[in-house]
Amino acid sequence: MDNHISYEQIKNRECDFIVEYRFLSPEEGGRKTGNPAQGYRSDFMYSEDENLKKIWMIWPEFLDEEGQVILDKSIRVTAFGKAKMWIVNEMNQEFHKQKIKTGLKGFFMEGPHKVAECEVIQIVNLSLK
């Protein structure tokens, strides 16, 4: 088993927020190669920025049905579920603080392509509240 090291362990802090996600089907324009495994580093786009095509380095870390970080990188994640979200460039925290709210909708992006839709269900990082 190829193990994932949690971002919480790497960054020595909690995630920024948690989303519920749903990967789009290939017919909806989603991934044609199937769902990714843990360690997937898509970008993030706010739904309100869809016309601007503005994307951010905010990475998902997928959770299992019990809310624990999936550690086995050989297993593909489910088509829908929950993920911890990590703002990679912490210098952008202040910008994202103005935007990220419970109920906010966004997308996981691969280049200019939306591959999953998501909604913020919990803000974890107190500096974003």
N, CA, C and O atoms as a Tinker XYZ file with bonds, in Angstrom:
   516  protein
     1  N      0.846000   -1.192000    0.000000    73     2
     2  CA     0.000000    0.000000    0.000000    64     1     3
     3  C      0.882000    1.241000    0.000000    63     2     4     5
     4  O      1.794000    1.365000    0.817000    81     3
     5  N      0.604000    2.151000   -0.914000    73     3     6
     6  CA     1.283000    3.443000   -0.970000    64     5     7
     7  C      0.521000    4.393000   -0.055000    63     6     8     9
     8  O     -0.629000    4.735000   -0.332000    81     7
     9  N      1.153000    4.820000    1.031000    73     7    10
    10  CA     0.473000    5.627000    2.038000    64     9    11
    11  C      0.557000    7.119000    1.758000    63    10    12    13
    12  O      1.591000    7.635000    1.333000    81    11
    13  N     -0.543000    7.791000    2.005000    73    11    14
    14  CA    -0.638000    9.244000    1.947000    64    13    15
    15  C     -0.252000    9.792000    3.310000    63    14    16    17
    16  O     -0.692000    9.269000    4.334000    81    15
    17  N      0.556000   10.826000    3.337000    73    15    18
    18  CA     0.866000   11.525000    4.584000    64    17    19
    19  C     -0.071000   12.722000    4.631000    63    18    20    21
    20  O     -0.075000   13.543000    3.714000    81    19
    21  N     -0.861000   12.828000    5.686000    73    19    22
    22  CA    -1.882000   13.879000    5.754000    64    21    23
    23  C     -1.236000   15.264000    5.696000    63    22    24    25
    24  O     -0.138000   15.488000    6.206000    81    23
    25  N     -1.955000   16.176000    5.060000    73    23    26
    26  CA    -1.474000   17.555000    4.964000    64    25    27
    27  C     -1.405000   18.187000    6.355000    63    26    28    29
    28  O     -0.572000   19.057000    6.610000    81    27
    29  N     -2.284000   17.743000    7.245000    73    27    30
    30  CA    -2.241000   18.260000    8.612000    64    29    31
    31  C     -0.898000   17.929000    9.256000    63    30    32    33
    32  O     -0.327000   18.755000    9.968000    81    31
    33  N     -0.397000   16.726000    9.008000    73    31    34
    34  CA     0.906000   16.325000    9.542000    64    33    35
    35  C      2.026000   17.105000    8.854000    63    34    36    37
    36  O      2.976000   17.535000    9.509000    81    35
    37  N      1.921000   17.288000    7.545000    73    35    38
    38  CA     2.953000   17.992000    6.790000    64    37    39
    39  C      3.002000   19.477000    7.160000    63    38    40    41
    40  O      4.078000   20.034000    7.378000    81    39
    41  N      1.814000   20.119000    7.227000    73    39    42
    42  CA     1.747000   21.563000    7.457000    64    41    43
    43  C      1.670000   21.929000    8.936000    63    42    44    45
    44  O      1.804000   23.098000    9.298000    81    43
    45  N      1.452000   20.919000    9.797000    73    43    46
    46  CA     1.368000   21.143000   11.231000    64    45    47
    47  C      0.282000   22.166000   11.591000    63    46    48    49
    48  O      0.482000   23.055000   12.419000    81    47
    49  N     -0.877000   22.004000   10.935000    73    47    50
    50  CA    -2.042000   22.840000   11.230000    64    49    51
    51  C     -3.284000   22.130000   10.694000    63    50    52    53
    52  O     -3.182000   21.123000    9.994000    81    51
    53  N     -4.449000   22.665000   11.030000    73    51    54
    54  CA    -5.694000   22.099000   10.520000    64    53    55
    55  C     -5.941000   22.584000    9.097000    63    54    56    57
    56  O     -5.309000   23.532000    8.630000    81    55
    57  N     -6.868000   21.918000    8.417000    73    55    58
    58  CA    -7.250000   22.347000    7.065000    64    57    59
    59  C     -7.950000   23.700000    7.138000    63    58    60    61
    60  O     -8.212000   24.215000    8.225000    81    59
    61  N     -8.249000   24.265000    5.980000    73    59    62
    62  CA    -8.905000   25.568000    5.948000    64    61    63
    63  C    -10.434000   25.451000    5.966000    63    62    64    65
    64  O    -11.106000   26.192000    6.683000    81    63
    65  N    -10.975000   24.525000    5.181000    73    63    66
    66  CA   -12.417000   24.318000    5.175000    64    65    67
    67  C    -12.719000   22.919000    4.640000    63    66    68    69
    68  O    -11.843000   22.235000    4.111000    81    67
    69  N    -13.979000   22.513000    4.790000    73    67    70
    70  CA   -14.421000   21.189000    4.341000    64    69    71
    71  C    -15.549000   21.376000    3.342000    63    70    72    73
    72  O    -16.420000   22.229000    3.514000    81    71
    73  N    -15.518000   20.559000    2.291000    73    71    74
    74  CA   -16.560000   20.609000    1.264000    64    73    75
    75  C    -17.217000   19.244000    1.108000    63    74    76    77
    76  O    -16.647000   18.210000    1.456000    81    75
    77  N    -18.424000   19.274000    0.577000    73    75    78
    78  CA   -19.045000   18.096000   -0.001000    64    77    79
    79  C    -18.822000   18.229000   -1.493000    63    78    80    81
    80  O    -19.078000   19.289000   -2.065000    81    79
    81  N    -18.354000   17.177000   -2.128000    73    79    82
    82  CA   -18.027000   17.236000   -3.553000    64    81    83
    83  C    -18.793000   16.177000   -4.331000    63    82    84    85
    84  O    -19.290000   15.200000   -3.769000    81    83
    85  N    -18.875000   16.394000   -5.624000    73    83    86
    86  CA   -19.396000   15.391000   -6.549000    64    85    87
    87  C    -18.608000   15.504000   -7.842000    63    86    88    89
    88  O    -18.610000   16.551000   -8.490000    81    87
    89  N    -17.933000   14.420000   -8.217000    73    87    90
    90  CA   -17.216000   14.422000   -9.490000    64    89    91
    91  C    -18.223000   14.352000  -10.630000    63    90    92    93
    92  O    -19.190000   13.592000  -10.578000    81    91
    93  N    -17.983000   15.145000  -11.644000    73    91    94
    94  CA   -18.833000   15.134000  -12.824000    64    93    95
    95  C    -18.565000   13.869000  -13.631000    63    94    96    97
    96  O    -17.439000   13.372000  -13.663000    81    95
    97  N    -19.583000   13.360000  -14.269000    73    95    98
    98  CA   -19.419000   12.190000  -15.136000    64    97    99
    99  C    -18.727000   12.630000  -16.424000    63    98   100   101
   100  O    -18.700000   13.822000  -16.728000    81    99
   101  N    -18.173000   11.696000  -17.181000    73    99   102
   102  CA   -17.586000   12.070000  -18.477000    64   101   103
   103  C    -18.606000   12.757000  -19.392000    63   102   104   105
   104  O    -18.249000   13.646000  -20.165000    81   103
   105  N    -19.861000   12.347000  -19.303000    73   103   106
   106  CA   -20.904000   12.974000  -20.126000    64   105   107
   107  C    -21.165000   14.423000  -19.721000    63   106   108   109
   108  O    -21.628000   15.223000  -20.535000    81   107
   109  N    -20.869000   14.763000  -18.468000    73   107   110
   110  CA   -21.034000   16.130000  -17.979000    64   109   111
   111  C    -19.768000   16.965000  -18.209000    63   110   112   113
   112  O    -19.718000   18.138000  -17.839000    81   111
   113  N    -18.759000   16.360000  -18.815000    73   111   114
   114  CA   -17.498000   17.057000  -19.039000    64   113   115
   115  C    -16.440000   16.748000  -17.992000    63   114   116   117
   116  O    -15.386000   17.384000  -17.967000    81   115
   117  N    -16.710000   15.775000  -17.126000    73   115   118
   118  CA   -15.771000   15.413000  -16.069000    64   117   119
   119  C    -14.629000   14.545000  -16.567000    63   118   120   121
   120  O    -14.423000   14.397000  -17.771000    81   119
   121  N    -13.896000   13.978000  -15.633000    73   119   122
   122  CA   -12.723000   13.161000  -15.940000    64   121   123
   123  C    -13.103000   11.935000  -16.749000    63   122   124   125
   124  O    -14.090000   11.261000  -16.452000    81   123
   125  N    -12.324000   11.657000  -17.760000    73   123   126
   126  CA   -12.566000   10.486000  -18.593000    64   125   127
   127  C    -11.773000    9.273000  -18.086000    63   126   128   129
   128  O    -12.003000    8.149000  -18.532000    81   127
   129  N    -10.845000    9.504000  -17.159000    73   127   130
   130  CA    -9.981000    8.440000  -16.643000    64   129   131
   131  C    -10.456000    7.900000  -15.298000    63   130   132   133
   132  O     -9.746000    7.118000  -14.665000    81   131
   133  N    -11.630000    8.299000  -14.856000    73   131   134
   134  CA   -12.147000    7.839000  -13.573000    64   133   135
   135  C    -11.764000    8.767000  -12.441000    63   134   136   137
   136  O    -11.012000    9.724000  -12.623000    81   135
   137  N    -12.290000    8.467000  -11.281000    73   135   138
   138  CA   -12.016000    9.302000  -10.117000    64   137   139
   139  C    -10.556000    9.170000   -9.702000    63   138   140   141
   140  O     -9.939000    8.124000   -9.904000    81   139
   141  N    -10.007000   10.230000   -9.122000    73   139   142
   142  CA    -8.600000   10.197000   -8.715000    64   141   143
   143  C     -8.417000    9.437000   -7.399000    63   142   144   145
   144  O     -9.381000    9.000000   -6.771000    81   143
   145  N     -7.174000    9.298000   -7.012000    73   143   146
   146  CA    -6.812000    8.734000   -5.715000    64   145   147
   147  C     -6.382000    9.876000   -4.787000    63   146   148   149
   148  O     -6.213000   11.016000   -5.221000    81   147
   149  N     -6.212000    9.550000   -3.512000    73   147   150
   150  CA    -5.733000   10.541000   -2.550000    64   149   151
   151  C     -4.391000   11.089000   -3.021000    63   150   152   153
   152  O     -3.581000   10.360000   -3.593000    81   151
   153  N     -4.163000   12.369000   -2.779000    73   151   154
   154  CA    -2.946000   13.022000   -3.246000    64   153   155
   155  C     -3.191000   13.825000   -4.511000    63   154   156   157
   156  O     -2.290000   14.503000   -5.006000    81   155
   157  N     -4.392000   13.750000   -5.029000    73   155   158
   158  CA    -4.834000   14.490000   -6.222000    64   157   159
   159  C     -4.756000   15.984000   -5.931000    63   158   160   161
   160  O     -5.224000   16.444000   -4.890000    81   159
   161  N     -4.173000   16.727000   -6.841000    73   159   162
   162  CA    -3.955000   18.158000   -6.617000    64   161   163
   163  C     -4.633000   18.989000   -7.707000    63   162   164   165
   164  O     -3.982000   19.603000   -8.553000    81   163
   165  N     -5.948000   18.984000   -7.652000    73   163   166
   166  CA    -6.693000   19.841000   -8.575000    64   165   167
   167  C     -6.600000   21.274000   -8.072000    63   166   168   169
   168  O     -6.205000   21.516000   -6.932000    81   167
   169  N     -6.963000   22.211000   -8.920000    73   167   170
   170  CA    -7.111000   23.594000   -8.498000    64   169   171
   171  C     -8.564000   23.804000   -8.098000    63   170   172   173
   172  O     -9.384000   22.893000   -8.211000    81   171
   173  N     -8.876000   25.000000   -7.632000    73   171   174
   174  CA   -10.208000   25.341000   -7.143000    64   173   175
   175  C    -10.665000   26.616000   -7.838000    63   174   176   177
   176  O     -9.887000   27.550000   -8.032000    81   175
   177  N    -11.943000   26.635000   -8.210000    73   175   178
   178  CA   -12.531000   27.848000   -8.780000    64   177   179
   179  C    -13.829000   28.149000   -8.050000    63   178   180   181
   180  O    -14.670000   27.268000   -7.869000    81   179
   181  N    -13.988000   29.396000   -7.633000    73   179   182
   182  CA   -15.252000   29.835000   -7.058000    64   181   183
   183  C    -16.296000   29.846000   -8.166000    63   182   184   185
   184  O    -15.999000   30.259000   -9.287000    81   183
   185  N    -17.518000   29.399000   -7.870000    73   183   186
   186  CA   -18.559000   29.350000   -8.907000    64   185   187
   187  C    -18.829000   30.738000   -9.481000    63   186   188   189
   188  O    -19.162000   30.865000  -10.659000    81   187
   189  N    -18.691000   31.768000   -8.669000    73   187   190
   190  CA   -18.937000   33.135000   -9.154000    64   189   191
   191  C    -17.848000   33.615000  -10.122000    63   190   192   193
   192  O    -18.038000   34.611000  -10.821000    81   191
   193  N    -16.726000   32.923000  -10.165000    73   191   194
   194  CA   -15.631000   33.299000  -11.067000    64   193   195
   195  C    -15.624000   32.458000  -12.342000    63   194   196   197
   196  O    -14.642000   32.459000  -13.085000    81   195
   197  N    -16.714000   31.743000  -12.592000    73   195   198
   198  CA   -16.760000   30.831000  -13.729000    64   197   199
   199  C    -16.481000   31.538000  -15.053000    63   198   200   201
   200  O    -15.783000   30.987000  -15.905000    81   199
   201  N    -17.007000   32.735000  -15.243000    73   199   202
   202  CA   -16.761000   33.466000  -16.490000    64   201   203
   203  C    -15.333000   33.987000  -16.577000    63   202   204   205
   204  O    -14.798000   34.156000  -17.672000    81   203
   205  N    -14.718000   34.242000  -15.433000    73   203   206
   206  CA   -13.343000   34.755000  -15.402000    64   205   207
   207  C    -12.305000   33.651000  -15.574000    63   206   208   209
   208  O    -11.168000   33.914000  -15.965000    81   207
   209  N    -12.704000   32.411000  -15.278000    73   207   210
   210  CA   -11.791000   31.258000  -15.315000    64   209   211
   211  C    -10.602000   31.459000  -14.370000    63   210   212   213
   212  O     -9.487000   31.029000  -14.665000    81   211
   213  N    -10.851000   32.117000  -13.234000    73   211   214
   214  CA    -9.818000   32.361000  -12.226000    64   213   215
   215  C     -9.729000   31.146000  -11.313000    63   214   216   217
   216  O    -10.717000   30.777000  -10.677000    81   215
   217  N     -8.550000   30.515000  -11.242000    73   215   218
   218  CA    -8.381000   29.333000  -10.408000    64   217   219
   219  C     -7.320000   29.572000   -9.333000    63   218   220   221
   220  O     -6.445000   30.427000   -9.471000    81   219
   221  N     -7.429000   28.791000   -8.263000    73   219   222
   222  CA    -6.564000   28.934000   -7.102000    64   221   223
   223  C     -5.981000   27.584000   -6.718000    63   222   224   225
   224  O     -6.580000   26.536000   -6.963000    81   223
   225  N     -4.801000   27.628000   -6.111000    73   223   226
   226  CA    -4.178000   26.403000   -5.591000    64   225   227
   227  C     -4.780000   26.107000   -4.218000    63   226   228   229
   228  O     -4.222000   26.464000   -3.181000    81   227
   229  N     -5.930000   25.446000   -4.246000    73   227   230
   230  CA    -6.598000   24.972000   -3.037000    64   229   231
   231  C     -6.862000   23.496000   -3.290000    63   230   232   233
   232  O     -7.678000   23.138000   -4.139000    81   231
   233  N     -6.167000   22.643000   -2.548000    73   231   234
   234  CA    -6.159000   21.212000   -2.840000    64   233   235
   235  C     -7.110000   20.445000   -1.932000    63   234   236   237
   236  O     -7.241000   20.763000   -0.750000    81   235
   237  N     -7.773000   19.435000   -2.485000    73   235   238
   238  CA    -8.623000   18.581000   -1.659000    64   237   239
   239  C     -7.815000   17.442000   -1.014000    63   238   240   241
   240  O     -6.814000   16.970000   -1.554000    81   239
   241  N     -8.287000   17.035000    0.138000    73   239   242
   242  CA    -7.772000   15.838000    0.804000    64   241   243
   243  C     -9.018000   15.044000    1.213000    63   242   244   245
   244  O     -9.772000   15.466000    2.090000    81   243
   245  N     -9.218000   13.918000    0.585000    73   243   246
   246  CA   -10.475000   13.191000    0.666000    64   245   247
   247  C    -10.645000   12.429000    1.968000    63   246   248   249
   248  O     -9.689000   11.892000    2.528000    81   247
   249  N    -11.897000   12.397000    2.440000    73   247   250
   250  CA   -12.254000   11.737000    3.687000    64   249   251
   251  C    -13.064000   10.479000    3.399000    63   250   252   253
   252  O    -13.784000   10.404000    2.404000    81   251
   253  N    -12.936000    9.494000    4.282000    73   251   254
   254  CA   -13.748000    8.288000    4.145000    64   253   255
   255  C    -15.126000    8.527000    4.766000    63   254   256   257
   256  O    -15.430000    9.638000    5.200000    81   255
   257  N    -15.945000    7.496000    4.805000    73   255   258
   258  CA   -17.313000    7.632000    5.308000    64   257   259
   259  C    -17.366000    7.971000    6.795000    63   258   260   261
   260  O    -18.376000    8.491000    7.269000    81   259
   261  N    -16.299000    7.688000    7.535000    73   259   262
   262  CA   -16.231000    8.030000    8.962000    64   261   263
   263  C    -15.606000    9.398000    9.208000    63   262   264   265
   264  O    -15.440000    9.802000   10.359000    81   263
   265  N    -15.257000   10.114000    8.144000    73   263   266
   266  CA   -14.674000   11.442000    8.275000    64   265   267
   267  C    -13.179000   11.450000    8.503000    63   266   268   269
   268  O    -12.616000   12.473000    8.894000    81   267
   269  N    -12.527000   10.317000    8.262000    73   267   270
   270  CA   -11.078000   10.216000    8.432000    64   269   271
   271  C    -10.383000   10.390000    7.084000    63   270   272   273
   272  O    -10.925000    9.996000    6.051000    81   271
   273  N     -9.204000   10.969000    7.088000    73   271   274
   274  CA    -8.430000   11.131000    5.865000    64   273   275
   275  C     -8.100000    9.757000    5.294000    63   274   276   277
   276  O     -7.624000    8.878000    6.012000    81   275
   277  N     -8.354000    9.578000    4.011000    73   275   278
   278  CA    -8.020000    8.324000    3.334000    64   277   279
   279  C     -6.506000    8.268000    3.178000    63   278   280   281
   280  O     -5.902000    9.197000    2.642000    81   279
   281  N     -5.898000    7.203000    3.635000    73   279   282
   282  CA    -4.441000    7.091000    3.614000    64   281   283
   283  C     -3.917000    6.185000    2.509000    63   282   284   285
   284  O     -2.738000    6.264000    2.164000    81   283
   285  N     -4.758000    5.332000    1.948000    73   283   286
   286  CA    -4.335000    4.405000    0.899000    64   285   287
   287  C     -4.438000    5.091000   -0.463000    63   286   288   289
   288  O     -5.537000    5.303000   -0.977000    81   287
   289  N     -3.288000    5.433000   -1.041000    73   287   290
   290  CA    -3.266000    6.159000   -2.313000    64   289   291
   291  C     -3.540000    5.265000   -3.517000    63   290   292   293
   292  O     -3.589000    5.750000   -4.647000    81   291
   293  N     -3.719000    3.965000   -3.289000    73   291   294
   294  CA    -3.973000    3.064000   -4.413000    64   293   295
   295  C     -5.469000    2.912000   -4.709000    63   294   296   297
   296  O     -5.849000    2.315000   -5.716000    81   295
   297  N     -6.311000    3.452000   -3.832000    73   295   298
   298  CA    -7.755000    3.328000   -3.999000    64   297   299
   299  C     -8.313000    4.625000   -4.576000    63   298   300   301
   300  O     -7.991000    5.713000   -4.098000    81   299
   301  N     -9.145000    4.508000   -5.599000    73   299   302
   302  CA    -9.804000    5.695000   -6.148000    64   301   303
   303  C    -10.875000    6.180000   -5.166000    63   302   304   305
   304  O    -11.554000    5.381000   -4.520000    81   303
   305  N    -11.010000    7.509000   -5.068000    73   303   306
   306  CA   -12.011000    8.074000   -4.164000    64   305   307
   307  C    -13.403000    7.895000   -4.771000    63   306   308   309
   308  O    -13.541000    7.655000   -5.971000    81   307
   309  N    -14.418000    8.013000   -3.940000    73   307   310
   310  CA   -15.793000    7.865000   -4.394000    64   309   311
   311  C    -16.212000    9.057000   -5.253000    63   310   312   313
   312  O    -15.581000   10.113000   -5.218000    81   311
   313  N    -17.269000    8.875000   -6.015000    73   311   314
   314  CA   -17.760000    9.924000   -6.912000    64   313   315
   315  C    -18.282000   11.131000   -6.141000    63   314   316   317
   316  O    -18.284000   12.246000   -6.662000    81   315
   317  N    -18.719000   10.918000   -4.918000    73   315   318
   318  CA   -19.161000   12.031000   -4.086000    64   317   319
   319  C    -18.792000   11.740000   -2.642000    63   318   320   321
   320  O    -18.693000   10.582000   -2.236000    81   319
   321  N    -18.591000   12.791000   -1.878000    73   319   322
   322  CA   -18.200000   12.629000   -0.491000    64   321   323
   323  C    -17.748000   13.954000    0.090000    63   322   324   325
   324  O    -18.199000   15.019000   -0.331000    81   323
   325  N    -16.857000   13.875000    1.058000    73   323   326
   326  CA   -16.345000   15.078000    1.726000    64   325   327
   327  C    -14.834000   15.129000    1.570000    63   326   328   329
   328  O    -14.156000   14.108000    1.464000    81   327
   329  N    -14.334000   16.360000    1.561000    73   327   330
   330  CA   -12.890000   16.571000    1.463000    64   329   331
   331  C    -12.484000   17.775000    2.296000    63   330   332   333
   332  O    -13.181000   18.788000    2.339000    81   331
   333  N    -11.348000   17.642000    2.953000    73   331   334
   334  CA   -10.716000   18.796000    3.592000    64   333   335
   335  C    -10.071000   19.605000    2.470000    63   334   336   337
   336  O     -9.554000   19.035000    1.509000    81   335
   337  N    -10.100000   20.919000    2.587000    73   335   338
   338  CA    -9.517000   21.785000    1.565000    64   337   339
   339  C     -8.386000   22.601000    2.182000    63   338   340   341
   340  O     -8.489000   23.119000    3.294000    81   339
   341  N     -7.294000   22.693000    1.406000    73   339   342
   342  CA    -6.063000   23.314000    1.881000    64   341   343
   343  C     -5.665000   24.448000    0.949000    63   342   344   345
   344  O     -5.382000   24.216000   -0.227000    81   343
   345  N     -5.641000   25.678000    1.467000    73   343   346
   346  CA    -5.140000   26.824000    0.705000    64   345   347
   347  C     -3.623000   26.688000    0.692000    63   346   348   349
   348  O     -2.969000   26.818000    1.727000    81   347
   349  N     -3.072000   26.426000   -0.484000    73   347   350
   350  CA    -1.641000   26.125000   -0.587000    64   349   351
   351  C     -0.799000   27.363000   -0.338000    63   350   352   353
   352  O      0.154000   27.316000    0.440000    81   351
   353  N     -1.135000   28.466000   -0.983000    73   351   354
   354  CA    -0.391000   29.712000   -0.797000    64   353   355
   355  C     -1.021000   30.474000    0.360000    63   354   356   357
   356  O     -2.015000   31.180000    0.187000    81   355
   357  N     -0.438000   30.325000    1.529000    73   355   358
   358  CA    -1.014000   30.926000    2.729000    64   357   359
   359  C     -0.987000   32.448000    2.698000    63   358   360   361
   360  O     -1.659000   33.090000    3.505000    81   359
   361  N     -0.226000   33.034000    1.785000    73   359   362
   362  CA    -0.223000   34.495000    1.644000    64   361   363
   363  C     -1.561000   34.991000    1.077000    63   362   364   365
   364  O     -1.866000   36.181000    1.158000    81   363
   365  N     -2.355000   34.081000    0.505000    73   363   366
   366  CA    -3.667000   34.448000   -0.030000    64   365   367
   367  C     -4.788000   34.269000    0.983000    63   366   368   369
   368  O     -5.959000   34.416000    0.633000    81   367
   369  N     -4.456000   33.956000    2.225000    73   367   370
   370  CA    -5.473000   33.719000    3.249000    64   369   371
   371  C     -6.443000   34.901000    3.373000    63   370   372   373
   372  O     -7.655000   34.700000    3.452000    81   371
   373  N     -5.925000   36.106000    3.390000    73   371   374
   374  CA    -6.778000   37.282000    3.580000    64   373   375
   375  C     -7.770000   37.423000    2.431000    63   374   376   377
   376  O     -8.935000   37.750000    2.656000    81   375
   377  N     -7.321000   37.181000    1.203000    73   375   378
   378  CA    -8.224000   37.230000    0.044000    64   377   379
   379  C     -9.329000   36.189000    0.194000    63   378   380   381
   380  O    -10.509000   36.501000    0.029000    81   379
   381  N     -8.946000   34.958000    0.507000    73   379   382
   382  CA    -9.923000   33.880000    0.607000    64   381   383
   383  C    -10.857000   34.075000    1.798000    63   382   384   385
   384  O    -12.003000   33.625000    1.762000    81   383
   385  N    -10.390000   34.732000    2.837000    73   383   386
   386  CA   -11.229000   35.011000    4.010000    64   385   387
   387  C    -12.461000   35.806000    3.601000    63   386   388   389
   388  O    -13.540000   35.624000    4.166000    81   387
   389  N    -12.301000   36.680000    2.625000    73   387   390
   390  CA   -13.431000   37.501000    2.154000    64   389   391
   391  C    -14.423000   36.683000    1.330000    63   390   392   393
   392  O    -15.577000   37.089000    1.190000    81   391
   393  N    -14.011000   35.561000    0.794000    73   391   394
   394  CA   -14.841000   34.796000   -0.135000    64   393   395
   395  C    -15.444000   33.523000    0.441000    63   394   396   397
   396  O    -16.592000   33.193000    0.142000    81   395
   397  N    -14.692000   32.809000    1.258000    73   395   398
   398  CA   -15.123000   31.481000    1.701000    64   397   399
   399  C    -16.127000   31.604000    2.844000    63   398   400   401
   400  O    -15.832000   32.147000    3.909000    81   399
   401  N    -17.313000   31.085000    2.587000    73   399   402
   402  CA   -18.403000   31.071000    3.562000    64   401   403
   403  C    -19.111000   29.727000    3.456000    63   402   404   405
   404  O    -19.076000   29.090000    2.403000    81   403
   405  N    -19.744000   29.296000    4.520000    73   403   406
   406  CA   -20.559000   28.085000    4.468000    64   405   407
   407  C    -21.627000   28.273000    3.395000    63   406   408   409
   408  O    -22.286000   29.311000    3.338000    81   407
   409  N    -21.789000   27.272000    2.556000    73   407   410
   410  CA   -22.767000   27.340000    1.464000    64   409   411
   411  C    -22.175000   27.793000    0.141000    63   410   412   413
   412  O    -22.830000   27.693000   -0.897000    81   411
   413  N    -20.938000   28.292000    0.162000    73   411   414
   414  CA   -20.282000   28.735000   -1.075000    64   413   415
   415  C    -20.096000   27.546000   -2.010000    63   414   416   417
   416  O    -19.740000   26.452000   -1.573000    81   415
   417  N    -20.335000   27.766000   -3.277000    73   415   418
   418  CA   -20.166000   26.699000   -4.266000    64   417   419
   419  C    -18.897000   26.950000   -5.076000    63   418   420   421
   420  O    -18.505000   28.091000   -5.316000    81   419
   421  N    -18.272000   25.856000   -5.487000    73   419   422
   422  CA   -17.054000   25.953000   -6.271000    64   421   423
   423  C    -16.851000   24.692000   -7.088000    63   422   424   425
   424  O    -17.717000   23.819000   -7.149000    81   423
   425  N    -15.683000   24.616000   -7.717000    73   423   426
   426  CA   -15.367000   23.492000   -8.596000    64   425   427
   427  C    -13.937000   23.036000   -8.375000    63   426   428   429
   428  O    -13.067000   23.853000   -8.074000    81   427
   429  N    -13.680000   21.734000   -8.519000    73   427   430
   430  CA   -12.333000   21.220000   -8.662000    64   429   431
   431  C    -12.012000   21.368000  -10.146000    63   430   432   433
   432  O    -12.829000   21.021000  -11.000000    81   431
   433  N    -10.828000   21.879000  -10.448000    73   431   434
   434  CA   -10.460000   22.180000  -11.824000    64   433   435
   435  C     -9.207000   21.416000  -12.232000    63   434   436   437
   436  O     -8.282000   21.235000  -11.440000    81   435
   437  N     -9.201000   20.976000  -13.474000    73   435   438
   438  CA    -7.982000   20.438000  -14.107000    64   437   439
   439  C     -7.748000   21.337000  -15.307000    63   438   440   441
   440  O     -8.392000   21.191000  -16.347000    81   439
   441  N     -6.812000   22.274000  -15.149000    73   439   442
   442  CA    -6.637000   23.292000  -16.180000    64   441   443
   443  C     -7.935000   24.070000  -16.288000    63   442   444   445
   444  O     -8.482000   24.492000  -15.268000    81   443
   445  N     -8.445000   24.273000  -17.504000    73   443   446
   446  CA    -9.689000   25.033000  -17.665000    64   445   447
   447  C    -10.957000   24.184000  -17.512000    63   446   448   449
   448  O    -12.061000   24.678000  -17.736000    81   447
   449  N    -10.804000   22.919000  -17.134000    73   447   450
   450  CA   -11.942000   21.995000  -17.114000    64   449   451
   451  C    -12.459000   21.749000  -15.696000    63   450   452   453
   452  O    -11.691000   21.412000  -14.795000    81   451
   453  N    -13.771000   21.922000  -15.511000    73   451   454
   454  CA   -14.423000   21.569000  -14.249000    64   453   455
   455  C    -14.545000   20.052000  -14.202000    63   454   456   457
   456  O    -15.061000   19.436000  -15.134000    81   455
   457  N    -14.073000   19.457000  -13.126000    73   455   458
   458  CA   -14.179000   18.002000  -12.993000    64   457   459
   459  C    -15.047000   17.589000  -11.812000    63   458   460   461
   460  O    -15.485000   16.441000  -11.739000    81   459
   461  N    -15.299000   18.505000  -10.892000    73   459   462
   462  CA   -16.165000   18.223000   -9.749000    64   461   463
   463  C    -16.792000   19.527000   -9.280000    63   462   464   465
   464  O    -16.211000   20.604000   -9.420000    81   463
   465  N    -17.982000   19.406000   -8.725000    73   463   466
   466  CA   -18.612000   20.551000   -8.094000    64   465   467
   467  C    -18.574000   20.324000   -6.594000    63   466   468   469
   468  O    -18.565000   19.182000   -6.135000    81   467
   469  N    -18.551000   21.412000   -5.826000    73   467   470
   470  CA   -18.478000   21.262000   -4.382000    64   469   471
   471  C    -19.178000   22.421000   -3.688000    63   470   472   473
   472  O    -19.459000   23.460000   -4.286000    81   471
   473  N    -19.447000   22.205000   -2.408000    73   471   474
   474  CA   -20.062000   23.233000   -1.571000    64   473   475
   475  C    -19.376000   23.221000   -0.214000    63   474   476   477
   476  O    -19.168000   22.158000    0.370000    81   475
   477  N    -19.022000   24.404000    0.291000    73   475   478
   478  CA   -18.394000   24.522000    1.609000    64   477   479
   479  C    -19.436000   24.185000    2.674000    63   478   480   481
   480  O    -20.511000   24.783000    2.721000    81   479
   481  N    -19.096000   23.217000    3.528000    73   479   482
   482  CA   -20.023000   22.833000    4.600000    64   481   483
   483  C    -19.491000   23.215000    5.986000    63   482   484   485
   484  O    -20.245000   23.252000    6.958000    81   483
   485  N    -18.181000   23.498000    6.068000    73   483   486
   486  CA   -17.610000   23.854000    7.365000    64   485   487
   487  C    -16.329000   24.637000    7.163000    63   486   488   489
   488  O    -15.490000   24.279000    6.337000    81   487
   489  N    -16.187000   25.718000    7.932000    73   487   490
   490  CA   -14.934000   26.465000    7.954000    64   489   491
   491  C    -14.173000   26.004000    9.198000    63   490   492   493
   492  O    -14.698000   26.059000   10.309000    81   491
   493  N    -12.942000   25.553000    9.005000    73   491   494
   494  CA   -12.150000   24.985000   10.096000    64   493   495
   495  C    -11.118000   25.996000   10.584000    63   494   496   497
   496  O    -10.970000   26.197000   11.789000    81   495
   497  N    -10.405000   26.633000    9.659000    73   495   498
   498  CA    -9.345000   27.578000    9.998000    64   497   499
   499  C     -9.989000   28.855000   10.544000    63   498   500   501
   500  O    -10.689000   29.561000    9.818000    81   499
   501  N     -9.752000   29.144000   11.812000    73   499   502
   502  CA   -10.397000   30.283000   12.451000    64   501   503
   503  C    -10.052000   31.604000   11.797000    63   502   504   505
   504  O    -10.832000   32.551000   11.902000    81   503
   505  N     -8.913000   31.707000   11.125000    73   503   506
   506  CA    -8.564000   32.970000   10.466000    64   505   507
   507  C     -9.452000   33.236000    9.258000    63   506   508   509
   508  O     -9.469000   34.354000    8.742000    81   507
   509  N    -10.204000   32.210000    8.789000    73   507   510
   510  CA   -11.133000   32.420000    7.668000    64   509   511
   511  C    -12.516000   32.831000    8.147000    63   510   512   513
   512  O    -13.337000   33.273000    7.344000    81   511
   513  N    -12.789000   32.692000    9.439000    73   511   514
   514  CA   -14.128000   33.026000    9.967000    64   513   515
   515  C    -14.302000   34.508000   10.127000    63   514   516
   516  O    -15.362000   34.962000   10.557000    81   515
